[in-house]
Coordinates of C-alpha atoms in Angstrom, one line a residue:
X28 CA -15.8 -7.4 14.4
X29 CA -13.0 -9.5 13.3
X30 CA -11.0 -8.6 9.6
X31 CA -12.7 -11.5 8.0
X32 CA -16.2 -10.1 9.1
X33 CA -15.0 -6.5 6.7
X34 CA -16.7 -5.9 3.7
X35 CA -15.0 -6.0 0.4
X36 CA -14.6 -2.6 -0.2
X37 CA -15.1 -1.1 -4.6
X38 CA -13.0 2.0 -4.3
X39 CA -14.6 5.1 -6.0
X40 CA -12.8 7.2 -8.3
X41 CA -11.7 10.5 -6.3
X42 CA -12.4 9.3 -2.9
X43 CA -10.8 6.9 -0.5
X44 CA -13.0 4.0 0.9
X45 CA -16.9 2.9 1.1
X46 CA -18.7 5.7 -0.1
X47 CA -22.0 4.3 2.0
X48 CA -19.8 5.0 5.0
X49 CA -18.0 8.8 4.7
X50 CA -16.2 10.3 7.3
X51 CA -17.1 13.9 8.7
X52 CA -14.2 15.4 10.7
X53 CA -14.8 16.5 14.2
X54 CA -15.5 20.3 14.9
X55 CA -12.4 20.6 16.7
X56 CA -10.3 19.5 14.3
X57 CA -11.8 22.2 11.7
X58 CA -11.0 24.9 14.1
X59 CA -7.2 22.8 14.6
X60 CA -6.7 23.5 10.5
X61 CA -7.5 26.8 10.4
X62 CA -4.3 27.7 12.8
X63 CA -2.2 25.9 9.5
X64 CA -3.8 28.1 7.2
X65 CA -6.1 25.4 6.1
X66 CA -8.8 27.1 3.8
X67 CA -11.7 26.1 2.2
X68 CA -11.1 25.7 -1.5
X69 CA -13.5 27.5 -3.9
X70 CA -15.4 25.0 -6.0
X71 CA -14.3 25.5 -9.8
X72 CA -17.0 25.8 -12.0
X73 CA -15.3 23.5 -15.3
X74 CA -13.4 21.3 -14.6
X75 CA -10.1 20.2 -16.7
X76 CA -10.4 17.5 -19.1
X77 CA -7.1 16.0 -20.7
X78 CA -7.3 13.6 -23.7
X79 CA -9.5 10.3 -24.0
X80 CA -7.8 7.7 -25.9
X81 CA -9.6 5.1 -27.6
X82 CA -9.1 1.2 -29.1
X83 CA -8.5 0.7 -32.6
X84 CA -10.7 -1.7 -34.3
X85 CA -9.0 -4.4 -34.7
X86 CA -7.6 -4.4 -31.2
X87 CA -10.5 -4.2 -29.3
X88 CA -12.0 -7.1 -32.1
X89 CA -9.1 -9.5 -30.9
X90 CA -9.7 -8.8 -27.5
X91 CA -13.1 -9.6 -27.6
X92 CA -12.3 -12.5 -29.0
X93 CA -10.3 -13.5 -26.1
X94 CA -12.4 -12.5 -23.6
X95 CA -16.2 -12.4 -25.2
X96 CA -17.7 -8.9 -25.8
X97 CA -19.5 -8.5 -22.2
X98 CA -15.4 -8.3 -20.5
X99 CA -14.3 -5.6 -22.9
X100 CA -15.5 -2.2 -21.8
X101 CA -15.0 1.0 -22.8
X102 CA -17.8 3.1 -21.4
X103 CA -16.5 6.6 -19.6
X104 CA -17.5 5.4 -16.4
X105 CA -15.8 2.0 -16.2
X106 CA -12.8 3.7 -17.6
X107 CA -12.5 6.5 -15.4
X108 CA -12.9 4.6 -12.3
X109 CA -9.9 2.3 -13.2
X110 CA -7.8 5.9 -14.2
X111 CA -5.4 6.1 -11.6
X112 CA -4.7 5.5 -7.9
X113 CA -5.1 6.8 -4.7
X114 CA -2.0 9.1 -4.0
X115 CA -3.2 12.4 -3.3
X116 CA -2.3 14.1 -6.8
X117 CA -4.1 11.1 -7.8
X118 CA -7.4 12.2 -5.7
X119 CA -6.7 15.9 -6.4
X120 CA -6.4 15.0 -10.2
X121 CA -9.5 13.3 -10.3
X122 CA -11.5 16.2 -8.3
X123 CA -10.3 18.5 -11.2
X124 CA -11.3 16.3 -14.0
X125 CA -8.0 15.1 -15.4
X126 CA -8.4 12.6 -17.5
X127 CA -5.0 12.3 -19.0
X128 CA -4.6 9.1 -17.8
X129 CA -7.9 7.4 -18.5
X130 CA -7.2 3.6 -19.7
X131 CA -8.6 2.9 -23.4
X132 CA -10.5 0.1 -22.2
X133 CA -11.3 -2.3 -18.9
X134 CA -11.1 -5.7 -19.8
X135 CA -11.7 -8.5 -17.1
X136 CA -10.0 -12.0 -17.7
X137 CA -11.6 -14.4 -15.4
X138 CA -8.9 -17.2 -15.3
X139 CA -4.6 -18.1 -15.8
X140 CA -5.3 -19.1 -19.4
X141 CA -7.3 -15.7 -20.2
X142 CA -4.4 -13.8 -18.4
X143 CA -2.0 -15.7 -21.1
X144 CA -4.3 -15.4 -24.0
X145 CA -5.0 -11.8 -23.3
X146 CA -1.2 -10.6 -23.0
X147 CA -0.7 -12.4 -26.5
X148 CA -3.1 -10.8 -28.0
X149 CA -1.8 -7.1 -26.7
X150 CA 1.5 -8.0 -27.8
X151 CA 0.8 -8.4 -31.4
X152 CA -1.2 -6.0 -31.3
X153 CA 1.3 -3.5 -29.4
X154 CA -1.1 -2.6 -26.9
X155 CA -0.2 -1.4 -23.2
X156 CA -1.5 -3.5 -20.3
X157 CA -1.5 -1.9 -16.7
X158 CA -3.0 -5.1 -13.9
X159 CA -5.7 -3.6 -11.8
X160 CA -6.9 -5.3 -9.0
X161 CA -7.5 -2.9 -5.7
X162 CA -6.5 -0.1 -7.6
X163 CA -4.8 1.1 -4.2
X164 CA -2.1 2.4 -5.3
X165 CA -0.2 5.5 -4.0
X166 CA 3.3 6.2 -5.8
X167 CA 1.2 6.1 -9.5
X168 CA 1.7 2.4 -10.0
X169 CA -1.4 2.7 -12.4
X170 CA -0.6 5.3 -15.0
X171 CA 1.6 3.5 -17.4
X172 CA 3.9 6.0 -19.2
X173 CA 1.9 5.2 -22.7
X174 CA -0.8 7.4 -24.9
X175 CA -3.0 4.3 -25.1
X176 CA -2.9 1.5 -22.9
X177 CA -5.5 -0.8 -21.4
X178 CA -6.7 -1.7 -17.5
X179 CA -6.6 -5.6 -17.3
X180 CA -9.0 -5.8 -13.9
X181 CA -8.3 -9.1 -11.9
X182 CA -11.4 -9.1 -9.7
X183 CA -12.6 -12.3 -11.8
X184 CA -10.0 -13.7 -10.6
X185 CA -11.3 -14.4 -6.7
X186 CA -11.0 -18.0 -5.8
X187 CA -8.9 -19.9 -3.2
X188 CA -7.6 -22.1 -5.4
X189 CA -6.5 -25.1 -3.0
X190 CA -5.8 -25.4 0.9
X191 CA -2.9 -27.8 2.1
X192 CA -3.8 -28.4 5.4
X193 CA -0.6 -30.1 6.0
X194 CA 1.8 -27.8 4.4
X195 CA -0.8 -25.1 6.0
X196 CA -0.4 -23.2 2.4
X197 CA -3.4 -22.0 0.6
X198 CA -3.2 -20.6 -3.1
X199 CA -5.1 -17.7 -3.6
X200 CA -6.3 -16.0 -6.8
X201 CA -4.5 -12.2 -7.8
X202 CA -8.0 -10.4 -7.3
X203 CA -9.1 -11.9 -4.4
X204 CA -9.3 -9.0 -1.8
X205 CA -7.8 -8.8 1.5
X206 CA -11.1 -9.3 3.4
X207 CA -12.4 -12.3 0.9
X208 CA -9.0 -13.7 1.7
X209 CA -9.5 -13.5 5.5
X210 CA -13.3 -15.0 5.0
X211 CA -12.2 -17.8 2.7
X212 CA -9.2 -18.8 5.2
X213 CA -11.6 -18.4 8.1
X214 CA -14.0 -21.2 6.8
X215 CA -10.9 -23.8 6.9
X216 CA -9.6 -21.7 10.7
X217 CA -6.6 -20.6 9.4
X218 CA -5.9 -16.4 8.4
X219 CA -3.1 -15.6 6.4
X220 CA -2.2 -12.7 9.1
X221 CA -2.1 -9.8 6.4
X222 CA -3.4 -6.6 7.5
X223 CA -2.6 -3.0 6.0
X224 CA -3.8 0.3 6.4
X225 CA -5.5 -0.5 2.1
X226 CA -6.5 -4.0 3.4
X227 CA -10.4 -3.1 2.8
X228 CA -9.6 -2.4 -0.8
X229 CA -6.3 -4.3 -1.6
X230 CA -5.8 -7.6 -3.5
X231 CA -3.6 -10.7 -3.1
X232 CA -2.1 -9.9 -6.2
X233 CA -0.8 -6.3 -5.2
X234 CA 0.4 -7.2 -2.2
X235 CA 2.6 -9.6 -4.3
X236 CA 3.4 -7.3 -7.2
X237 CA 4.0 -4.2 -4.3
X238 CA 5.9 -6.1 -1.5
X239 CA 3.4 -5.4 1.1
X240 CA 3.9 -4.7 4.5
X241 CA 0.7 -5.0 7.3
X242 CA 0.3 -3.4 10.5
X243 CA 0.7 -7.5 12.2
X244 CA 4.4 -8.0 10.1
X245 CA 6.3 -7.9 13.4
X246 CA 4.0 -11.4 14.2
X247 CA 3.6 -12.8 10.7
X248 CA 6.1 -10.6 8.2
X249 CA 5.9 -9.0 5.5
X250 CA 3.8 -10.4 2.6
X251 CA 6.7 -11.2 0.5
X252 CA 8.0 -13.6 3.9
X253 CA 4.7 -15.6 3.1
X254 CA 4.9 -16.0 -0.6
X255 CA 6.3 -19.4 -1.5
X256 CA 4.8 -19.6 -4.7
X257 CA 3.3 -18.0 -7.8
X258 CA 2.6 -17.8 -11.2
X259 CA 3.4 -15.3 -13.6
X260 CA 1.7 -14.3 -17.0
X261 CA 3.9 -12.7 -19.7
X262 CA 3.4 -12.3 -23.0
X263 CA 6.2 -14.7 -23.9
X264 CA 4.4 -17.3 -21.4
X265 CA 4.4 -18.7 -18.3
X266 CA 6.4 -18.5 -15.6
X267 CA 5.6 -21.1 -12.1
X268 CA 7.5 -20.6 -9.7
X269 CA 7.8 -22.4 -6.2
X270 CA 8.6 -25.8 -6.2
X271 CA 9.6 -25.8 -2.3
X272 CA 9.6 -24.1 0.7
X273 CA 13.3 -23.0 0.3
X274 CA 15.9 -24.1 -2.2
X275 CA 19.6 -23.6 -3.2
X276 CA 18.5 -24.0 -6.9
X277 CA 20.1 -20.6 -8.0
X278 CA 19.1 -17.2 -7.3
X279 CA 15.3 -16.8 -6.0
X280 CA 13.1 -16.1 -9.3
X281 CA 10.2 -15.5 -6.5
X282 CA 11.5 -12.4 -5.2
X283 CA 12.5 -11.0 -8.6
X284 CA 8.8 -11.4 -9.4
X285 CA 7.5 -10.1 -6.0
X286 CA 7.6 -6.2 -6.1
X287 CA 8.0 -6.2 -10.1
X288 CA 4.7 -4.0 -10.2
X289 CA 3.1 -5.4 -13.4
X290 CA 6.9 -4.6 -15.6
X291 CA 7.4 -8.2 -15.7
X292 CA 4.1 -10.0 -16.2
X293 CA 0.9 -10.0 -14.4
X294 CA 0.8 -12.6 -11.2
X295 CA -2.5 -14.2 -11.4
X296 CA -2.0 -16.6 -8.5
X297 CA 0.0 -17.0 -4.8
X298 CA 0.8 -19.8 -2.4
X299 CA 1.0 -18.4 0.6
X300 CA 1.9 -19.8 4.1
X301 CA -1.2 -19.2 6.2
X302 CA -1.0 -19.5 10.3
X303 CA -4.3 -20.9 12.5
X304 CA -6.5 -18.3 13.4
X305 CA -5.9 -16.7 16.9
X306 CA -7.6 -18.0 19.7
X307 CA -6.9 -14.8 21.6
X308 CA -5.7 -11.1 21.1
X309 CA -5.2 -7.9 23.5
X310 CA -3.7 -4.9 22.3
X311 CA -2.5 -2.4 24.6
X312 CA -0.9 1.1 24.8
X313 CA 2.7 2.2 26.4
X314 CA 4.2 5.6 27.5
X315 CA 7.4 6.8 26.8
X316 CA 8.6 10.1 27.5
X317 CA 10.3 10.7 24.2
X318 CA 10.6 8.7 20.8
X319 CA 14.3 8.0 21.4
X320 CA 13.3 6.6 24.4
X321 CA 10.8 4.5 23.1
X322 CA 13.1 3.6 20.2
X323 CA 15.9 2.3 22.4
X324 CA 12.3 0.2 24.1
X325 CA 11.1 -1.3 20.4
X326 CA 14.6 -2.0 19.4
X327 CA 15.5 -4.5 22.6
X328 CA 12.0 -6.5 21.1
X329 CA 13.2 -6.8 18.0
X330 CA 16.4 -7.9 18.5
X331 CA 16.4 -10.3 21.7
X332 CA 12.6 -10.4 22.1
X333 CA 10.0 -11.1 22.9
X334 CA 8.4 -10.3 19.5
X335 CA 4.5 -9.0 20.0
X336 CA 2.4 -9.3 16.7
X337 CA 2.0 -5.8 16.5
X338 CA 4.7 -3.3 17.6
X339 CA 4.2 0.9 16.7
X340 CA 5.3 3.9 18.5
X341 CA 4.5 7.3 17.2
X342 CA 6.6 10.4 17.7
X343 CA 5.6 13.5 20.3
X344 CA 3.5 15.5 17.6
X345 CA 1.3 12.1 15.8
X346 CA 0.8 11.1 19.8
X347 CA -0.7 15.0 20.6
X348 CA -3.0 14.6 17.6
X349 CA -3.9 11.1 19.3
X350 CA -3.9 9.7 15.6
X351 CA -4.8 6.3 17.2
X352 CA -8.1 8.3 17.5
X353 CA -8.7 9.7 14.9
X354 CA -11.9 10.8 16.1
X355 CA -10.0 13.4 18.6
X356 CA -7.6 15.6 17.2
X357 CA -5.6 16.6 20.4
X358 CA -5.8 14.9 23.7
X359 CA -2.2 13.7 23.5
X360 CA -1.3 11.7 27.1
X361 CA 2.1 13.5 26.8
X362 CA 5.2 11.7 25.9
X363 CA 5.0 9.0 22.9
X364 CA 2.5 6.2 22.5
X365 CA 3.2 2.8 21.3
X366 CA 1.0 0.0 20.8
X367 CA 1.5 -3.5 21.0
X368 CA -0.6 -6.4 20.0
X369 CA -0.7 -9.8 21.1
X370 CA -2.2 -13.0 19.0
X371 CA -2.2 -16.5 19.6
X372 CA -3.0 -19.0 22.6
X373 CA 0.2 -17.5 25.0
X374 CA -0.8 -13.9 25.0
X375 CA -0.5 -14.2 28.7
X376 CA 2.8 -15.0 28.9
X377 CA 4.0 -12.9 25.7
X378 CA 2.6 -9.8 27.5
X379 CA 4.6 -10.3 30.6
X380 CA 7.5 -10.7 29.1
X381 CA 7.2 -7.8 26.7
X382 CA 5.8 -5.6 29.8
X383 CA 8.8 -6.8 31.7
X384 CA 11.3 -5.2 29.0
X385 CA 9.3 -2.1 28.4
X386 CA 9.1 -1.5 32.2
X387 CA 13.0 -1.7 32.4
X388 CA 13.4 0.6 29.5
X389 CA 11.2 3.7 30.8
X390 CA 8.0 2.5 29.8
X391 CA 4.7 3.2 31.4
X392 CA 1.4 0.8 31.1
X393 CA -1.8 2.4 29.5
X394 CA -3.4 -0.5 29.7
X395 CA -6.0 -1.8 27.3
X396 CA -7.4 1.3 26.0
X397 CA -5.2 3.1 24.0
X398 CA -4.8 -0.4 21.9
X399 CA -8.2 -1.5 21.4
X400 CA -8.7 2.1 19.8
X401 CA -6.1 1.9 17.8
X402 CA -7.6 -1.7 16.8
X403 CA -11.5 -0.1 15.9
X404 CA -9.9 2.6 14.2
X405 CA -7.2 0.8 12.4
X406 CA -8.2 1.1 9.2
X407 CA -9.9 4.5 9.5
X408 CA -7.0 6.8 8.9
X409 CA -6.7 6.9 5.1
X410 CA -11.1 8.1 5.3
X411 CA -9.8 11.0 7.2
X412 CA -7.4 12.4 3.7
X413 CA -11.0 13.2 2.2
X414 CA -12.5 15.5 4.4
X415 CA -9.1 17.5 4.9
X416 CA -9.1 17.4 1.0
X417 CA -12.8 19.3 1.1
X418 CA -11.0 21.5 3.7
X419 CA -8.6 22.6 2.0
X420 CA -5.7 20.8 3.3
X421 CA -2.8 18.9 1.7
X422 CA -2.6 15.5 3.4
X423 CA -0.2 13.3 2.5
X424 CA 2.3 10.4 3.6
X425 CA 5.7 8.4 2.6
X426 CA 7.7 6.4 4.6
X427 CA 11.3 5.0 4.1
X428 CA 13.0 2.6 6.4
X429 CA 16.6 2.2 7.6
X430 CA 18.9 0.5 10.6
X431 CA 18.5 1.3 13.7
X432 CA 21.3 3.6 14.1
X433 CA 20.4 6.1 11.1
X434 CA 17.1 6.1 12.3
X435 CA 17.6 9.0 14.4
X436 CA 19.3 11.4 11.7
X437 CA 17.3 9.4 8.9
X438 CA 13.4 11.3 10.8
X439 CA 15.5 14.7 11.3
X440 CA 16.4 15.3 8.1
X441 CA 13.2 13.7 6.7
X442 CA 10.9 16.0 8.9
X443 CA 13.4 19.1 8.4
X444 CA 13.3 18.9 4.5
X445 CA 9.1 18.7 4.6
X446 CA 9.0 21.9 6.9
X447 CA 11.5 23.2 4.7
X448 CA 9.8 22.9 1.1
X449 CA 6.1 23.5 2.6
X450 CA 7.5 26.5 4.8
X451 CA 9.5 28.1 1.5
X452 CA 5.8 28.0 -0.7
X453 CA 4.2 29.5 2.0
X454 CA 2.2 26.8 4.1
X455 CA 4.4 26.1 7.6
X456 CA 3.0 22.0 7.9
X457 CA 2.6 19.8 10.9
X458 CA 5.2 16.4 10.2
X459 CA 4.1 13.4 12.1
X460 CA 6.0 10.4 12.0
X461 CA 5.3 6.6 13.5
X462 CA 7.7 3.2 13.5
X463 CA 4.9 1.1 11.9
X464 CA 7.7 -2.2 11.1
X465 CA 10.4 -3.5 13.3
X466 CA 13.2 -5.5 12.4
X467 CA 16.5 -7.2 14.0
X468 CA 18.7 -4.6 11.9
X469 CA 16.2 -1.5 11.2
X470 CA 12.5 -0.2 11.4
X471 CA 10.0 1.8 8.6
X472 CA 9.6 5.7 9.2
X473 CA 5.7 6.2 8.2
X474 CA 5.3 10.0 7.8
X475 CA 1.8 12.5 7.4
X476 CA 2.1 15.7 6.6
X477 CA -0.1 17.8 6.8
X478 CA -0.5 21.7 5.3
X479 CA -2.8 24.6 3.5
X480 CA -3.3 23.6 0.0
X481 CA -1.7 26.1 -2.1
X482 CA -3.2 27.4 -6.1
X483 CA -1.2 23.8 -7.3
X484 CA -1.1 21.5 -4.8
X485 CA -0.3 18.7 -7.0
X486 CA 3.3 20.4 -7.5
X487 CA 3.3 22.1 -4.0
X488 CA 3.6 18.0 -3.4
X489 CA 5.7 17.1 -5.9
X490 CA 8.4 19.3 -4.5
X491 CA 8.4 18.8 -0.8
X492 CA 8.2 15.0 -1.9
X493 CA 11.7 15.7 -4.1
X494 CA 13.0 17.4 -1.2
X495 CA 12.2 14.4 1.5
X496 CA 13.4 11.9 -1.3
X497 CA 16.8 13.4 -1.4
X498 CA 16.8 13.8 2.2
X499 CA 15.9 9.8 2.5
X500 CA 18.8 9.2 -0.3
X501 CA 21.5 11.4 1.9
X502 CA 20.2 9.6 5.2
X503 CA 21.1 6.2 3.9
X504 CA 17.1 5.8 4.0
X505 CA 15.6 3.8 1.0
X506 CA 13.3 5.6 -0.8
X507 CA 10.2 2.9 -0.2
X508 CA 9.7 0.4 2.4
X509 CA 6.0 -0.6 1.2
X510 CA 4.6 1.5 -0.9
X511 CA 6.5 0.8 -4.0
X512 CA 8.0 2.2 -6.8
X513 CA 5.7 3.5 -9.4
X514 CA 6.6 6.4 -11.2
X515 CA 6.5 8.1 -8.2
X516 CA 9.5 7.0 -6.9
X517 CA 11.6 5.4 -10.1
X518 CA 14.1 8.1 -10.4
X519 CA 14.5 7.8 -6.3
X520 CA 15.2 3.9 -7.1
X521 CA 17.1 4.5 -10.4
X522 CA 19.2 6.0 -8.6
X523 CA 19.6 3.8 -5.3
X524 CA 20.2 0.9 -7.2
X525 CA 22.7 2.2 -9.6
X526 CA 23.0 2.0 -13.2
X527 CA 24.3 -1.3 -13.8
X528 CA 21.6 -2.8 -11.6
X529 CA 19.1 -1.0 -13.6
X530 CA 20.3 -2.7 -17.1
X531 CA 20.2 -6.1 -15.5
X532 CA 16.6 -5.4 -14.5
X533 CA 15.5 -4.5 -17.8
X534 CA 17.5 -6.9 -19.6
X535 CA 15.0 -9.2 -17.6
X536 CA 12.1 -6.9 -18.5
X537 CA 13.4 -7.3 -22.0
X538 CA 12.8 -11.2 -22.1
X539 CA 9.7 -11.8 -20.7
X540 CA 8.6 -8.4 -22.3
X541 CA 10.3 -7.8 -25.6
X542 CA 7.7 -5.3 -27.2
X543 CA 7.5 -3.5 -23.6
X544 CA 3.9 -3.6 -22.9
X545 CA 3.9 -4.7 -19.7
X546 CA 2.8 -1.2 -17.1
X547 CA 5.4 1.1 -19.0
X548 CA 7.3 3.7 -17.2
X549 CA 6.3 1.5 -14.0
X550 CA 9.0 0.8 -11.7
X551 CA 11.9 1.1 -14.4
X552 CA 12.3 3.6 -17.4
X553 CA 11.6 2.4 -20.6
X554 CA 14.6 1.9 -22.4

């Protein structure tokens, strides 16, 4: 099964994934939880309910009338599904019944101009407006900092707009998803090459408004690499940016759009650069006998080449729990595992040449097996969070990224400030940590962590979270390489960016945005 042959997956409120499709974890790994403290929670009998705001009148009336009745809901259901993301406070919020950040209403434009119409409307009518479109969100990106706001849902918004065969660009719609993308591109044999670990769930439009990263960047980038044009709804107008494929026409308005996070408008459409589809791939597995080892090994292909499409290594304890199966929780070959992937029509050659570096660095050959795992099971990972969850586990990740010569210290202190927090509330956790993106200058940290839920587990997170973000800050780390900001992480980025960076932002915010509507709280604080 290739990526474009996935189904479009509708996320469900409290649980990760397809819920025709659940994951059971194996016995072994059970019995593997329970030497962590891991405990079955009891079930609670009530669960907490917070407030439920509602829609005056005449703001629902005008929004009606810009969208027709049958796009304006505000039925429980649809408003609880679109409350929230999936971080794991997020999941553990919505398993107790917290429903203090329930939208007032899901309304579903279905074009640009209904975008536009629809931000006027909320603006003179002072009404809150958080973009939904995968709703995949980990760092609370969709819990504007507002008593009443509304969910603007963008899955209406699902065509491929145009296809320059010559250019090779395509311009996608915000809500189409990462699989309809693939599928849409496939018909015309091209794939846009954007694959990560929320690809069954995510849209085009939050890997814009998030700076995406997929698991093939070292081969085709980072999303924000393939972005060459958009346009932007705000409630002052529209913004179109994009009139080449590079300019010197003054600073880059694309990539102070890309990563805003719904604070300065709502992107309702991308052109993207899009790449043939692969004639061939082969993914493969390598040995090292420790991660500095394989470090040293990634580094030399990121700098002098050559570069695979997929490059990951994972450190001595996520290569013991085999996490490229996560079907097997042990079974480690000893040492550290990284994968590489090949795509294209010189795979052949690529692999020897990549083969001939890792060999001269310490690296041993698994051969194809270890990779084509990892391939199946790719997108398998996040399933796992819900059965630990049941368990009674607390399952969670971040990741940071830095240059290759704070990487070292930057994982230490990382991995020694989680074992620290959990260890001091009473739950000792198991830190793994993979390279999941490689630059010429640096590489992303991607850590799980994993522990015995305590009575709160929402703040037992919250504070070995503070804890790893300072130790990110004091590492030279930054405090997201592709999860974004939220609210999760603004006072982490507040303070990275420094004050004066922070007042040009929302002087910025302030112009496109003047009544602050736009995802409050999100990404900046409100002024």
């Amino acid at each position: 099964m290739t990526e474009s042959d996935l189904p479009v997956v509708h996320l469900t409120p409290g649980r990760w994934g397809d819920p025709t499709h659940p994951v059971e974890l194996p016995a072994a790994a059970v019995e593997a939880l329970k030497h962590l403290g891991v405990r079955r929670p009891v079930e609670e009998s009530e669960p907490a309910v917070g407030r439920t705001a509602d829609l005056e009148v005449a703001a629902r009336e005008s929004l009606e009338k810009v969208l027709g009745a049958e796009h304006v809901k505000t039925d429980f259901e649809t408003r609880w599904s679109h409350t929230r993301g999936y971080s794991t406070p997020d999941l553990l919020r919505h398993r107790a019944g917290d429903t203090s950040d329930l939208p007032a209403a899901v309304v579903y434009p279905g074009s640009h101009d209904e975008v536009q119409a629809l931000l006027t409307a909320c603006d003179e009518h002072r009404i809150a407006i958080s973009p939904y479109a995968g709703g995949t969100s980990v760092v609370g990106g969709l819990a504007p900092q507002r008593a009443t706001f509304i969910a603007v849902d963008l899955r209406r918004l699902n065509r491929l707009v145009s296809l320059d065969e010559i250019s090779r660009t395509a311009t996608l719609e915000a809500g189409v998803r990462g699989p309809a993308a693939e599928a849409l591109l496939a018909e015309h044999g091209y794939t846009l090459g954007h694959f990560p670990q929320s690809y069954e769930g995510a849209s085009i439009g939050g890997y814009a408004a998030t700076r995406s990263s997929g698991q093939s960047s070292a081969g085709y980038g980072r999303f924000d690499q393939m972005v060459v044009g958009l346009t932007l709804a705000t409630p002052r107008g529209t913004v179109e940016l994009g009139r080449a494929p590079m300019s010197a026409a003054g600073p880059d308005l694309r990539q102070l759009v890309l990563g805003s996070e719904g604070a300065l408008g709502i992107i309702t459409s991308v052109v993207l650069r899009i790449r043939p589809r692969p004639a061939e791939r082969f993914f493969e597995g390598w040995k090292f006998a420790s991660f500095d080892e394989g470090l040293t090994a990634i580094r030399r292909l990121a700098q002098d080449g050559p570069l695979p499409t997929v490059l990951r290594l994972s450190d001595e304890a996520e290569t013991a729990i085999n996490l490229a199966d996560p079907d097997v929780l042990g079974g480690g070959t000893g040492g550290v595992l990284a994968i590489v992937g090949f795509e294209g029509t010189r795979t052949a050659v690529c692999r020897a040449e990549v083969a001939e570096v890792l060999t001269a660095a310490g690296g041993e050959s698994l051969g194809e097996g270890p990779g084509e795992t990892w391939r199946l099971g790719r997108y398998r990972a996040p399933y796992l969070r819900d059965p630990l969850l049941d368990e009674g586990a607390l399952v969670e990740t971040l990741e940071t990224a830095g240059f290759w010569s704070t990487l070292p210290v930057l994982k230490a202190k990382v991995t020694e400030a989680l074992v620290n927090a959990l260890a001091e509330q009473g739950t000792p956790p198991l830190v793994l940590c993979h390279v999941s993106h490689v630059y010429e200058t640096g590489a992303s940290l991607y850590f799980t962590v994993i522990s015995a839920q305590t009575a709160d587990a929402v703040a037992q997170w919250r504070q070995a979270k503070a804890a790893a973000s300072q130790a990110i800050a004091e590492a030279g780390g930054t405090i997201t390489h592709h999860h974004a900001v939220g609210t999760d992480h603004r006072d982490a980025y507040v303070a990275e960016i420094g004050p004066l960076a922070v007042e040009a932002l929302q002087a910025v915010k302030h112009v496109l945005d003047p009544n602050g509507i736009l995802n409050p709280g999100i990404l900046l604080p409100e002024v």
